[in-house]
Coordinates of C-alpha atoms in Angstrom, one line a residue:
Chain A
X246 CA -10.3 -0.2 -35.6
X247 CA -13.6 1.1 -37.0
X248 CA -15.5 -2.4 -38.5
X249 CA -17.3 -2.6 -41.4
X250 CA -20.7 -2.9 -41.4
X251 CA -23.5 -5.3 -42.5
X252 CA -27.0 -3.7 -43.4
X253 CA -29.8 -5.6 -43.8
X254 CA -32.7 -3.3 -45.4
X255 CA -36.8 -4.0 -45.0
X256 CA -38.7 -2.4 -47.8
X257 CA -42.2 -1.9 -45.8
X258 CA -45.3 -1.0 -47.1
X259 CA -48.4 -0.4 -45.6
X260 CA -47.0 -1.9 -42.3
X261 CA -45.7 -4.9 -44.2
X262 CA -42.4 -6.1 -45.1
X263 CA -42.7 -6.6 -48.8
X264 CA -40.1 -8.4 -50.6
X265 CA -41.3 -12.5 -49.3
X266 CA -38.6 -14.0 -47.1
X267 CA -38.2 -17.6 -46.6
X268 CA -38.0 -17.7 -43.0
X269 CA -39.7 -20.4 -41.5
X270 CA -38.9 -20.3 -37.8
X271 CA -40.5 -16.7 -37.7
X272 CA -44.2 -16.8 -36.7
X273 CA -44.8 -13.9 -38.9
X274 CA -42.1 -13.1 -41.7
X275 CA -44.1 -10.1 -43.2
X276 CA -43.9 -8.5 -40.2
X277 CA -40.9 -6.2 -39.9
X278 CA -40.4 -6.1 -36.3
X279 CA -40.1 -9.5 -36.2
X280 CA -37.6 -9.6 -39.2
X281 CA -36.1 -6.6 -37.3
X282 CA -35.3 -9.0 -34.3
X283 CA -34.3 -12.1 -36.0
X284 CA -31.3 -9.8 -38.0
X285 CA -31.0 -8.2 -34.4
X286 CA -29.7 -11.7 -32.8
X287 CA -27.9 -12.6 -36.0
X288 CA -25.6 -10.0 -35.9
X289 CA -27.0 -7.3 -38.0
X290 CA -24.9 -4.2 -37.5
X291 CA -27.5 -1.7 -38.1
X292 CA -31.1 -2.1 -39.9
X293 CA -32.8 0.3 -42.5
X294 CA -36.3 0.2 -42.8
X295 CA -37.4 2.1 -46.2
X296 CA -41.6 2.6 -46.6
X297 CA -41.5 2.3 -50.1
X298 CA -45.4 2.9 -50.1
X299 CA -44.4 6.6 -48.7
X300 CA -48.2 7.9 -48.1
X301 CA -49.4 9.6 -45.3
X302 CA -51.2 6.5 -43.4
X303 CA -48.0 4.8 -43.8
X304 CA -45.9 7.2 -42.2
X305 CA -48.3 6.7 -39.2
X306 CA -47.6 2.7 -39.4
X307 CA -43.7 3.5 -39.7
X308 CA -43.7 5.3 -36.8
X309 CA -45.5 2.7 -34.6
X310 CA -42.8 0.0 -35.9
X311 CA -39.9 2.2 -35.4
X312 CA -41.1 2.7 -31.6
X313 CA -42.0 -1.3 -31.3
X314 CA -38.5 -2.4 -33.2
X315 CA -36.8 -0.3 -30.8
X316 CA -38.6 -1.5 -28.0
X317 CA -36.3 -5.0 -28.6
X318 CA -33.9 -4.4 -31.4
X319 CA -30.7 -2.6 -29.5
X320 CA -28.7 -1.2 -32.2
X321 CA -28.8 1.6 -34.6
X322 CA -32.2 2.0 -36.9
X323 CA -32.5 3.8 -40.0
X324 CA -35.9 4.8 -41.1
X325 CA -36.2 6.6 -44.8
X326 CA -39.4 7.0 -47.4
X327 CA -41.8 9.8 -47.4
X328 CA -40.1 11.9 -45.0
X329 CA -40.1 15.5 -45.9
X330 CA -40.0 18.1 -43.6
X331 CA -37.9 18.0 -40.0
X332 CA -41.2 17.8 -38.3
X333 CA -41.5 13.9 -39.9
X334 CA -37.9 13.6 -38.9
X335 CA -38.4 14.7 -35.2
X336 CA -41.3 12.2 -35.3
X337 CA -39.0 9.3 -36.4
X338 CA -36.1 10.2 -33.7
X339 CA -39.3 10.7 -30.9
X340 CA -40.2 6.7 -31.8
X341 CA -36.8 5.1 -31.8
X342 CA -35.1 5.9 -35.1
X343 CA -31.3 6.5 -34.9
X344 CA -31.1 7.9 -38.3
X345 CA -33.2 9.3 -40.8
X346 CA -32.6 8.9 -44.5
X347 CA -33.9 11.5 -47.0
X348 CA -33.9 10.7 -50.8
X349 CA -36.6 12.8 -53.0
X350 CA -37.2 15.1 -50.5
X351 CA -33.5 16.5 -50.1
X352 CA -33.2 16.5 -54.2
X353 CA -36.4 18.8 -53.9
X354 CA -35.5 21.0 -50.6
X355 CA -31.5 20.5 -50.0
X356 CA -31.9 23.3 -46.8
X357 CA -33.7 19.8 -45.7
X358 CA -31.1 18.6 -45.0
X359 CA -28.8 21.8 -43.3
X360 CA -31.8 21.3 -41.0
X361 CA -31.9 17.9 -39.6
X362 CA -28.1 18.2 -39.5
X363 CA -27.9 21.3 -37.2
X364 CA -31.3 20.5 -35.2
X365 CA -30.4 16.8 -34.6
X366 CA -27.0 16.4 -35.3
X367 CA -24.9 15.0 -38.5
X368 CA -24.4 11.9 -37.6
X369 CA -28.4 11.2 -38.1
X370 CA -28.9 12.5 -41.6
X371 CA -28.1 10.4 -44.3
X372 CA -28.9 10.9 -47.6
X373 CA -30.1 8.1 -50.1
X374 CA -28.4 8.8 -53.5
X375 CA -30.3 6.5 -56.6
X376 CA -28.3 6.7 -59.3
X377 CA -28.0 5.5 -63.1
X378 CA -24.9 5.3 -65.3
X379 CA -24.8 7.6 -68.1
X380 CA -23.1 7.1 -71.2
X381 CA -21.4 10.1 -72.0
X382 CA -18.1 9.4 -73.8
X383 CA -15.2 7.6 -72.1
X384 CA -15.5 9.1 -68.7
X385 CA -18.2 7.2 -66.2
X386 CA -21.1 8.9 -65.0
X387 CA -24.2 8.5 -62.9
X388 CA -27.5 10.5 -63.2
X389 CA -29.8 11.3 -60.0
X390 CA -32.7 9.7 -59.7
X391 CA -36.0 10.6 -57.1
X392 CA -39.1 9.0 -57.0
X393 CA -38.3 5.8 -56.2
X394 CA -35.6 5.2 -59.2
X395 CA -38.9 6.3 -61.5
X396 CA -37.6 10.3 -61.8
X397 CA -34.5 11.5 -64.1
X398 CA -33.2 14.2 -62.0
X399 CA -30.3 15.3 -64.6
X400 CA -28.3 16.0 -61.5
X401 CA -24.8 14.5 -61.1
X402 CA -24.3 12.0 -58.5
X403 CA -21.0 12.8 -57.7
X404 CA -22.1 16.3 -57.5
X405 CA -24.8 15.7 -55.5
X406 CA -23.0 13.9 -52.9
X407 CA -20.4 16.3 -52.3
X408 CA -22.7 18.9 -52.1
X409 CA -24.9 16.3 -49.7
X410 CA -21.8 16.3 -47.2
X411 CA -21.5 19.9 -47.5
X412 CA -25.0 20.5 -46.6
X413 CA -24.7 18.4 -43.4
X414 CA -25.2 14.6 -44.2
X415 CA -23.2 12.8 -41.9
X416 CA -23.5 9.5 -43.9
X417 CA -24.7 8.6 -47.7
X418 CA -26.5 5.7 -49.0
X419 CA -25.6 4.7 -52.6
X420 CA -28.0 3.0 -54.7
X421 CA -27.3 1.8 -58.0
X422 CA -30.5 1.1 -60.1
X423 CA -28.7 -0.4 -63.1
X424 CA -27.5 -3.4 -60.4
X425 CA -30.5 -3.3 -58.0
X426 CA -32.6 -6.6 -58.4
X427 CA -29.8 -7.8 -60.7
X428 CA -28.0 -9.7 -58.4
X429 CA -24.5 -9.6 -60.3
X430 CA -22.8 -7.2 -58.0
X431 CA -22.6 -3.5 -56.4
X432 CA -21.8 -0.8 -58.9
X433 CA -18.1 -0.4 -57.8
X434 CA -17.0 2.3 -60.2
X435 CA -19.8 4.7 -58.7
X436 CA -19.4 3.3 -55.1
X437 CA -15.3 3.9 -55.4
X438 CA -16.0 7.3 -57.1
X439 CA -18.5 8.8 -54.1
X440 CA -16.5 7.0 -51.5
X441 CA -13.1 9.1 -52.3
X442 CA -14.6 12.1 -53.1
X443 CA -16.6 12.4 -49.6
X444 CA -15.4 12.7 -46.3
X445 CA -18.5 10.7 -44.3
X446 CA -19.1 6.9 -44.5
X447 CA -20.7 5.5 -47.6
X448 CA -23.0 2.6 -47.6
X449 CA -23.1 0.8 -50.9
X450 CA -26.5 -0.4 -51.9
X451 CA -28.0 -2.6 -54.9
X452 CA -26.5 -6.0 -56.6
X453 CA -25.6 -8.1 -53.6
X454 CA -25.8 -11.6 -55.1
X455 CA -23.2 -13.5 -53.4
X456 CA -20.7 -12.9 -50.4
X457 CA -18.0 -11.8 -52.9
X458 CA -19.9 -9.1 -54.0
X459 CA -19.7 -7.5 -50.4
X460 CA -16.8 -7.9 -50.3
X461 CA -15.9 -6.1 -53.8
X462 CA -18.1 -3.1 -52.3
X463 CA -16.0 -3.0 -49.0
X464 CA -12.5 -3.4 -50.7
X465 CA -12.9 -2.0 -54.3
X466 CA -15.6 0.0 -53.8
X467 CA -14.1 1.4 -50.4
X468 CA -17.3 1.3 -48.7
X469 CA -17.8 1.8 -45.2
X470 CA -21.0 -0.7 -45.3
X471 CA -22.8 -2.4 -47.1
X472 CA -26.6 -2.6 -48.1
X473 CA -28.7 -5.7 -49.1
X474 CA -31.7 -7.2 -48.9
X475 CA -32.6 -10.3 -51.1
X476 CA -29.8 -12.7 -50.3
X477 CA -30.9 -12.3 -46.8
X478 CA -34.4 -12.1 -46.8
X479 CA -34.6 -15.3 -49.1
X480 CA -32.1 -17.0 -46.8
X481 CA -29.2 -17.2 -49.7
X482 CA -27.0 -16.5 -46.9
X483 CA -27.6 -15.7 -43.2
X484 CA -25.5 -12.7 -42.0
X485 CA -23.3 -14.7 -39.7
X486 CA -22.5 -16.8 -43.3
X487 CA -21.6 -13.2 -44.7
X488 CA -19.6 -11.8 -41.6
X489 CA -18.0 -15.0 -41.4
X490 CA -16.7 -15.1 -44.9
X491 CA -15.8 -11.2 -45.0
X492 CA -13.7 -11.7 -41.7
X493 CA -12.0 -15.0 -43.4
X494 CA -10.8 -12.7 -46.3
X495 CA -9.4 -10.1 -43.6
X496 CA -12.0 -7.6 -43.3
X497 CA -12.4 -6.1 -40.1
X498 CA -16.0 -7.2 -39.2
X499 CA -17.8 -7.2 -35.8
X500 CA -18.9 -11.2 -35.3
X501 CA -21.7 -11.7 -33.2
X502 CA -20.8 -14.7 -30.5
X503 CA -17.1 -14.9 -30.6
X504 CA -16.5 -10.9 -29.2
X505 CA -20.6 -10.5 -28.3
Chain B
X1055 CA -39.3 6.1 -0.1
X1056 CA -41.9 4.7 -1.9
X1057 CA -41.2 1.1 -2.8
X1058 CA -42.4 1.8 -6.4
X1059 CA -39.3 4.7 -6.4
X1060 CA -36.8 1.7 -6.0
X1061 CA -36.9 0.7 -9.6
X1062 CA -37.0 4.3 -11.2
X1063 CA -34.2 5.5 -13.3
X1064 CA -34.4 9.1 -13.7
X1065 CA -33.6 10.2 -17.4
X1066 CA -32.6 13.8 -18.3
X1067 CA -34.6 15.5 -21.1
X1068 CA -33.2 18.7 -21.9
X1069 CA -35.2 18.4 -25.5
X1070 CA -32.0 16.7 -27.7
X1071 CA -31.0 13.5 -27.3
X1072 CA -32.1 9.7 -28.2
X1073 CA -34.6 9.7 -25.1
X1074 CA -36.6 6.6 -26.2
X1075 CA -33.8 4.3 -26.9
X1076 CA -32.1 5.1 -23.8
X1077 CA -35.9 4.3 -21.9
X1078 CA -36.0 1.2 -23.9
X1079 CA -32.7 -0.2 -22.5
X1080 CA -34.1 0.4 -18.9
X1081 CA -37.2 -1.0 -19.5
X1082 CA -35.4 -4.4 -21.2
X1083 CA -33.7 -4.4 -17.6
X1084 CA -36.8 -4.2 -15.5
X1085 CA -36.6 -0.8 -14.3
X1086 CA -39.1 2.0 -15.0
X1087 CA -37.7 5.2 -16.6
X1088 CA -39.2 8.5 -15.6
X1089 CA -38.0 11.0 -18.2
X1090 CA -37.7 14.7 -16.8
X1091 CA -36.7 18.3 -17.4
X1092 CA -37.0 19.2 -13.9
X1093 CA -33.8 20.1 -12.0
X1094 CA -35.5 19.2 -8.5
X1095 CA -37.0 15.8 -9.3
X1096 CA -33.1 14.7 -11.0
X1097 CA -31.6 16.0 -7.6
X1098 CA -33.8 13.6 -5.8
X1099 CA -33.2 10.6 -8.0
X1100 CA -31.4 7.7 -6.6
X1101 CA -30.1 6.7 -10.0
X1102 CA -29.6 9.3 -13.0
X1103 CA -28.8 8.8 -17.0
X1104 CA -27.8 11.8 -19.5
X1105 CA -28.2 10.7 -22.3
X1106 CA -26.0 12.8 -25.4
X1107 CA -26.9 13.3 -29.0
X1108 CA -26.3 16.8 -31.0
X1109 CA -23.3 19.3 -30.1
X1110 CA -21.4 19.8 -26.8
X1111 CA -21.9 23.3 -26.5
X1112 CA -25.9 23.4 -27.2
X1113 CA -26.2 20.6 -24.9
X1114 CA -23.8 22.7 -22.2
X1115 CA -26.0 25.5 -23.4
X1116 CA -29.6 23.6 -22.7
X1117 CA -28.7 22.1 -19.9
X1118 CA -27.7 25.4 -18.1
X1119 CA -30.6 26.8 -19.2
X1120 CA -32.7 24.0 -17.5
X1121 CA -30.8 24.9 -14.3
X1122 CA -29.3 21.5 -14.5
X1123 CA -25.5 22.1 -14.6
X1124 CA -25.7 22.7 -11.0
X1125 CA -27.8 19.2 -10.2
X1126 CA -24.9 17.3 -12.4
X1127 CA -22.1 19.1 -10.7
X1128 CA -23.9 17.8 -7.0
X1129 CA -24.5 14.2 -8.3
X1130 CA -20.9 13.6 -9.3
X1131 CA -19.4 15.8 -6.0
X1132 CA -21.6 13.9 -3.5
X1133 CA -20.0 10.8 -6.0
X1134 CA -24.3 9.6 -6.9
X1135 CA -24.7 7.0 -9.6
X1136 CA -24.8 9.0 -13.4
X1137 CA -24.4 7.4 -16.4
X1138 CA -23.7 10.1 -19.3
X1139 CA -23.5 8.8 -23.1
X1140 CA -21.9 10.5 -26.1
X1141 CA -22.3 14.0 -25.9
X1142 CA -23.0 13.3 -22.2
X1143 CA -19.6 12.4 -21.7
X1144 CA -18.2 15.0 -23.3
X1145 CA -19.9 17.9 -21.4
X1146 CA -18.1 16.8 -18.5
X1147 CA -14.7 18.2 -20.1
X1148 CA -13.2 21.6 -19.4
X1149 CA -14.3 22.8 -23.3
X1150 CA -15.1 22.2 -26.5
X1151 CA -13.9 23.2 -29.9
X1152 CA -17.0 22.1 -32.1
X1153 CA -18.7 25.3 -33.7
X1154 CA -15.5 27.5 -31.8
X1155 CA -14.2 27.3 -28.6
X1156 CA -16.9 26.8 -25.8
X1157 CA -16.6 26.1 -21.8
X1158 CA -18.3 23.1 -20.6
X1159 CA -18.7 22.0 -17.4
X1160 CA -15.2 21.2 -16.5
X1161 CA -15.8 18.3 -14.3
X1162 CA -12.9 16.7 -15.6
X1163 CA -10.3 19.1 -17.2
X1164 CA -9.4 18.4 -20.7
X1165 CA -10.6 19.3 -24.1
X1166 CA -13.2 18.2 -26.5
X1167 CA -11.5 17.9 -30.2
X1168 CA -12.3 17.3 -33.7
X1169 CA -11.2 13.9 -34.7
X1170 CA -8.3 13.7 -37.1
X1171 CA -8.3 14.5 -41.0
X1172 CA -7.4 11.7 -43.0
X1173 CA -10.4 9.1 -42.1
X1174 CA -14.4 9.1 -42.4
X1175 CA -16.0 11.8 -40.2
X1176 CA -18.7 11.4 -38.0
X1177 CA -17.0 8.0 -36.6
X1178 CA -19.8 6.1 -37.6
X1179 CA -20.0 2.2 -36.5
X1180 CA -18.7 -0.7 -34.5
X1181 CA -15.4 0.2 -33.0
X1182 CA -13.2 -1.8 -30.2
X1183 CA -13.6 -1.0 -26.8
X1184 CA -10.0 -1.6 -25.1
X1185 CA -10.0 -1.6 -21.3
X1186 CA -8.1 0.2 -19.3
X1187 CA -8.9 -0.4 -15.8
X1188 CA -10.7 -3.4 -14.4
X1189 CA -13.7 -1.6 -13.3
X1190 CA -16.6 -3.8 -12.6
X1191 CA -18.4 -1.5 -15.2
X1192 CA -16.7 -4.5 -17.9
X1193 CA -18.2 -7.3 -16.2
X1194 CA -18.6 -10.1 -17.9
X1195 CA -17.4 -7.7 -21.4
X1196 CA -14.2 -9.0 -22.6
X1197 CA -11.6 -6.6 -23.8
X1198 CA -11.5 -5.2 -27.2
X1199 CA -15.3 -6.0 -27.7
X1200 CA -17.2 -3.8 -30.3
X1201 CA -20.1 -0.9 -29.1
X1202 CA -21.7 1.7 -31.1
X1203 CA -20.1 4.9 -32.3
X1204 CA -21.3 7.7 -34.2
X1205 CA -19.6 10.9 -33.7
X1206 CA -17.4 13.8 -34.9
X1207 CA -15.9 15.1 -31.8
X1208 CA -13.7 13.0 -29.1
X1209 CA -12.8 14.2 -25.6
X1210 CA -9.2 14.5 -24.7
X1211 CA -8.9 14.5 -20.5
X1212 CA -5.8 15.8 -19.2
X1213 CA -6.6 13.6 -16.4
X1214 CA -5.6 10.4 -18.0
X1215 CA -6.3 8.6 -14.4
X1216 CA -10.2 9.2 -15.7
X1217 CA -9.6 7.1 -18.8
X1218 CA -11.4 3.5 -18.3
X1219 CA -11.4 2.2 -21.5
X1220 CA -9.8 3.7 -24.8
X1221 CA -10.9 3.2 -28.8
X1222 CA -8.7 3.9 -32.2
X1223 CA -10.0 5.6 -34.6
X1224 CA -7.3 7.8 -36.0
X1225 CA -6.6 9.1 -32.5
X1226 CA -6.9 6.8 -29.8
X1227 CA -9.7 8.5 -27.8
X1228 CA -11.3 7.9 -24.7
X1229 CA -14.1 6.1 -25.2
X1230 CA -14.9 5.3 -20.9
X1231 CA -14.6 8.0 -18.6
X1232 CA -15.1 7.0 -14.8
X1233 CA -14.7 9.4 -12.1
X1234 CA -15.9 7.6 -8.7
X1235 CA -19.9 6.9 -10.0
X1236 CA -19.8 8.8 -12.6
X1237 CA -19.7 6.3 -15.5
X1238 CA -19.3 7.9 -19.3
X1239 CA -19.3 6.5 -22.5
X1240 CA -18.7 7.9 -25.7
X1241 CA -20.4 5.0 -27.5
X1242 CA -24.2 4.3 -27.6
X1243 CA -24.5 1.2 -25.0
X1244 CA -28.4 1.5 -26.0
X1245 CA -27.3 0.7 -29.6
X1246 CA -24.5 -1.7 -29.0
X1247 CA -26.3 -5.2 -29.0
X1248 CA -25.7 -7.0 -25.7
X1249 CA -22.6 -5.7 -24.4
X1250 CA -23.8 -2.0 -24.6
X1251 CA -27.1 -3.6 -22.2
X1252 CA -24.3 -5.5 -20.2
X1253 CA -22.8 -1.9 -19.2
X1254 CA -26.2 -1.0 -18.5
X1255 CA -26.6 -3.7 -16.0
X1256 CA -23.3 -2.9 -14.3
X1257 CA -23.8 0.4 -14.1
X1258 CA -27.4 -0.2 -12.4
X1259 CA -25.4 -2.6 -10.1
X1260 CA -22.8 -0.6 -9.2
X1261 CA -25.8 2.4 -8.7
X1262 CA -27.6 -0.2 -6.2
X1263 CA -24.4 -0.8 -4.5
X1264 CA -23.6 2.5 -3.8
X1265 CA -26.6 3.7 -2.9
X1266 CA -25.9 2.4 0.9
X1267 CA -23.6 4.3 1.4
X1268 CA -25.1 7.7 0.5
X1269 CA -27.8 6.9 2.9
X1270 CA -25.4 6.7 5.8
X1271 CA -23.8 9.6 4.6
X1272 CA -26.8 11.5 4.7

């Protein structure tokens, strides 16, 4: 039986991890290899590393992470954030990167996507969905955002991520901005919506506050995986602590030490 | 042979496929990957990996074009160590039916399907591993542990006496396909934490081991 997975993301700018972690036994906790390795030997099920600072210098830097993180870190890496044309995708794959996530630039150029699917396969192409609720009489709704949550797109998300999974994505990474930062839980409604309407895993980002909340995501919200960043990198919980708890309330879950 | 050739695993490039994670693995292992195109150098190779990431029937279609089909067919005839991964494995079926029906190389007869309606597509994740056979390639792995999976197709051998090691997910598909030293696996043992580097180090042991005997042979 397919497990669920645990994602820890790494928001890297400029070569640095940049939300503060609380690690002490790392040497260097800014640096995201190292934080790469340490979720590595916890039991991390896959890693994303997103360059939020998306410029051109950093795009260099991301590349020589990706190819030192693979180096020691031997399970699937995501890399997203500035990447706009299958050239900077071919780059990523060249140093390491498993997958490649694609946010603005697919909004902007969706044949971005038809691209990387048919020139390196489905299965590494995911695209990033941000999204906002929308008011809009009784029915729920969600509004796609680009530019780093900053950009109204006036897109629907639902739309947009059927029409994601048409053009090739193999996998899409929701992100509710509404519950990012806020700590009080995954947006559910939107995560359940996306999740039955597509055919290819969904990985439910933005909210984790506590262990319940991943949960919620992977039962209510019908995720395939789940997103966070925070409550690791602050040490809230470790992701054994998380795996541990999500396998005690009878979610199939891949634990680090007892099978590996 | 040099004594510098002794630690070289010879990697297949035929311009697809996850190349650097598969180097990486060999290097964490102590040997020294030499990554190559070239039909000649792979038939002198005492130790070969094909690595697998795209569709069957381009990689079939690549490889052929590289004059490579040949090489694989006469590693796996005179029974020489290859490890194939993913799409790797599945080349070594009879056909596929991703983008229409399409020969591959037919080593072991059987098809390469679609995997079932009715649950996410590509396969994407940690999946259970259950053994089969007691090959020493699942030394020191217990059965049922979890590898890396990410993929839409599944090979179907007629020849169930190939199947080493089986996964569920919506079919039961074969997951580890061993025929003499060939060793396949649909899962990424480069991306599967210690367990996929633990069939790594079997597989270079059971390469060493074998390589003896090819030498008498010879």
């Amino acid at each position: 039986m397919l497990t669920k997975r645990i994602i820890p993301c790494l928001d890297v700018t400029q070569g640095r991890v940049v939300k503060g972690t609380s690690f002490t036994n790392l040497r260097d906790a800014g640096d995201p290899v190292e934080l790469a390795d340490f979720y590595y030997r916890e039991g991390a099920d896959e890693l994303v590393f997103l360059d939020i600072g998306a410029t051109p210098e950093g795009r260099g830097t991301m590349v020589d992470i990706v190819e030192r993180c693979s180096e020691q870190v031997f399970i699937p890496l995501s890399v997203g954030g500035g990447i706009r044309s299958a050239g900077d995708m071919r780059r990523m794959l060249e140093a390491g990167a498993d997958k490649i996530t694609i946010n603005t630039a697919a909004v902007n150029s969706p044949e971005l996507i038809s691209q990387g699917a048919v020139r390196f396969g489905a299965q590494c192409i995911v695209v990033a969905i941000d999204t906002r609720r929308q008011v809009d009489g009784d029915e729920p709704g969600w509004e796609v955002l680009t530019h780093g949550g900053r950009k109204p797109t006036g897109i629907d998300a639902v739309w947009w991520a059927s029409e994601s999974v048409r053009l090739g994505a193999g996998e899409l990474l929701l992100t509710s901005w509404d519950a990012d930062g806020q700590r009080t839980g995954y947006d559910l409604e939107l995560t359940r919506t996306i999740s039955r309407t597509v055919t290819v895993p969904v990985i439910a980002s933005g909210g984790a506050g506590s262990l319940e909340h991943l949960y919620q995501a992977l039962v209510t919200g019908q995720a395939d995986a789940v997103l966070a960043a925070s409550i690791f990198h602050y040490g809230t919980y470790s992701i054994r602590q998380a795996k541990e708890y999500l396998a005690s309330r009878g979610i199939a879950i891949r634990i680090q030490g007892e099978d590996q | 042979m040099k004594s510098s050739d002794r630690r070289e695993i010879t990697i297949i490039d035929y311009g697809a496929g996850n190349l650097r994670s598969v180097a990486n693995a060999v290097i964490k292992l102590g040997y020294e990957p030499v990554v190559t195109g070239n039909p000649d150098k792979v038939l002198a190779a005492r130790i070969v990996i094909l690595p697998g990431v795209g569709a069957a029937a381009d990689t079939v279609h690549s490889l052929r074009e590289l004059g490579m089909e040949a090489v694989i067919r006469r590693l796996v005839r005179e029974k020489r160590p290859l490890l194939a991964i993913c799409v790797g494995l599945q080349v070594m079926l009879s056909e596929t039916e991703e983008g229409g029906r399409h020969p591959c190389f037919g080593i072991v007869p059987g098809r390469v399907k679609r995997l079932p309606e009715g649950q996410k597509v590509p396969h994407m994740g940690w999946n259970q591993v259950k053994q089969r056979t007691s090959h020493p390639i699942f030394q020191g792995i217990p059965d049922e542990a979890n590898f890396y999976f990410a993929h839409s197709y599944y090979a179907d051998p007629s020849d169930t006496s190939a199947v080493a090691g089986t996964t569920d997910c919506g079919a039961s598909i074969c997951s580890v396909l061993i025929k003499d030293n060939l060793v396949a696996t649909q899962f990424h043992p480069e991306k599967s934490g210690d367990y996929g580097l633990r069939i790594y180090t079997n597989f270079l042991r059971l390469a060493e081991q074998s390589q003896p005997e090819r030498r008498t042979r010879q």
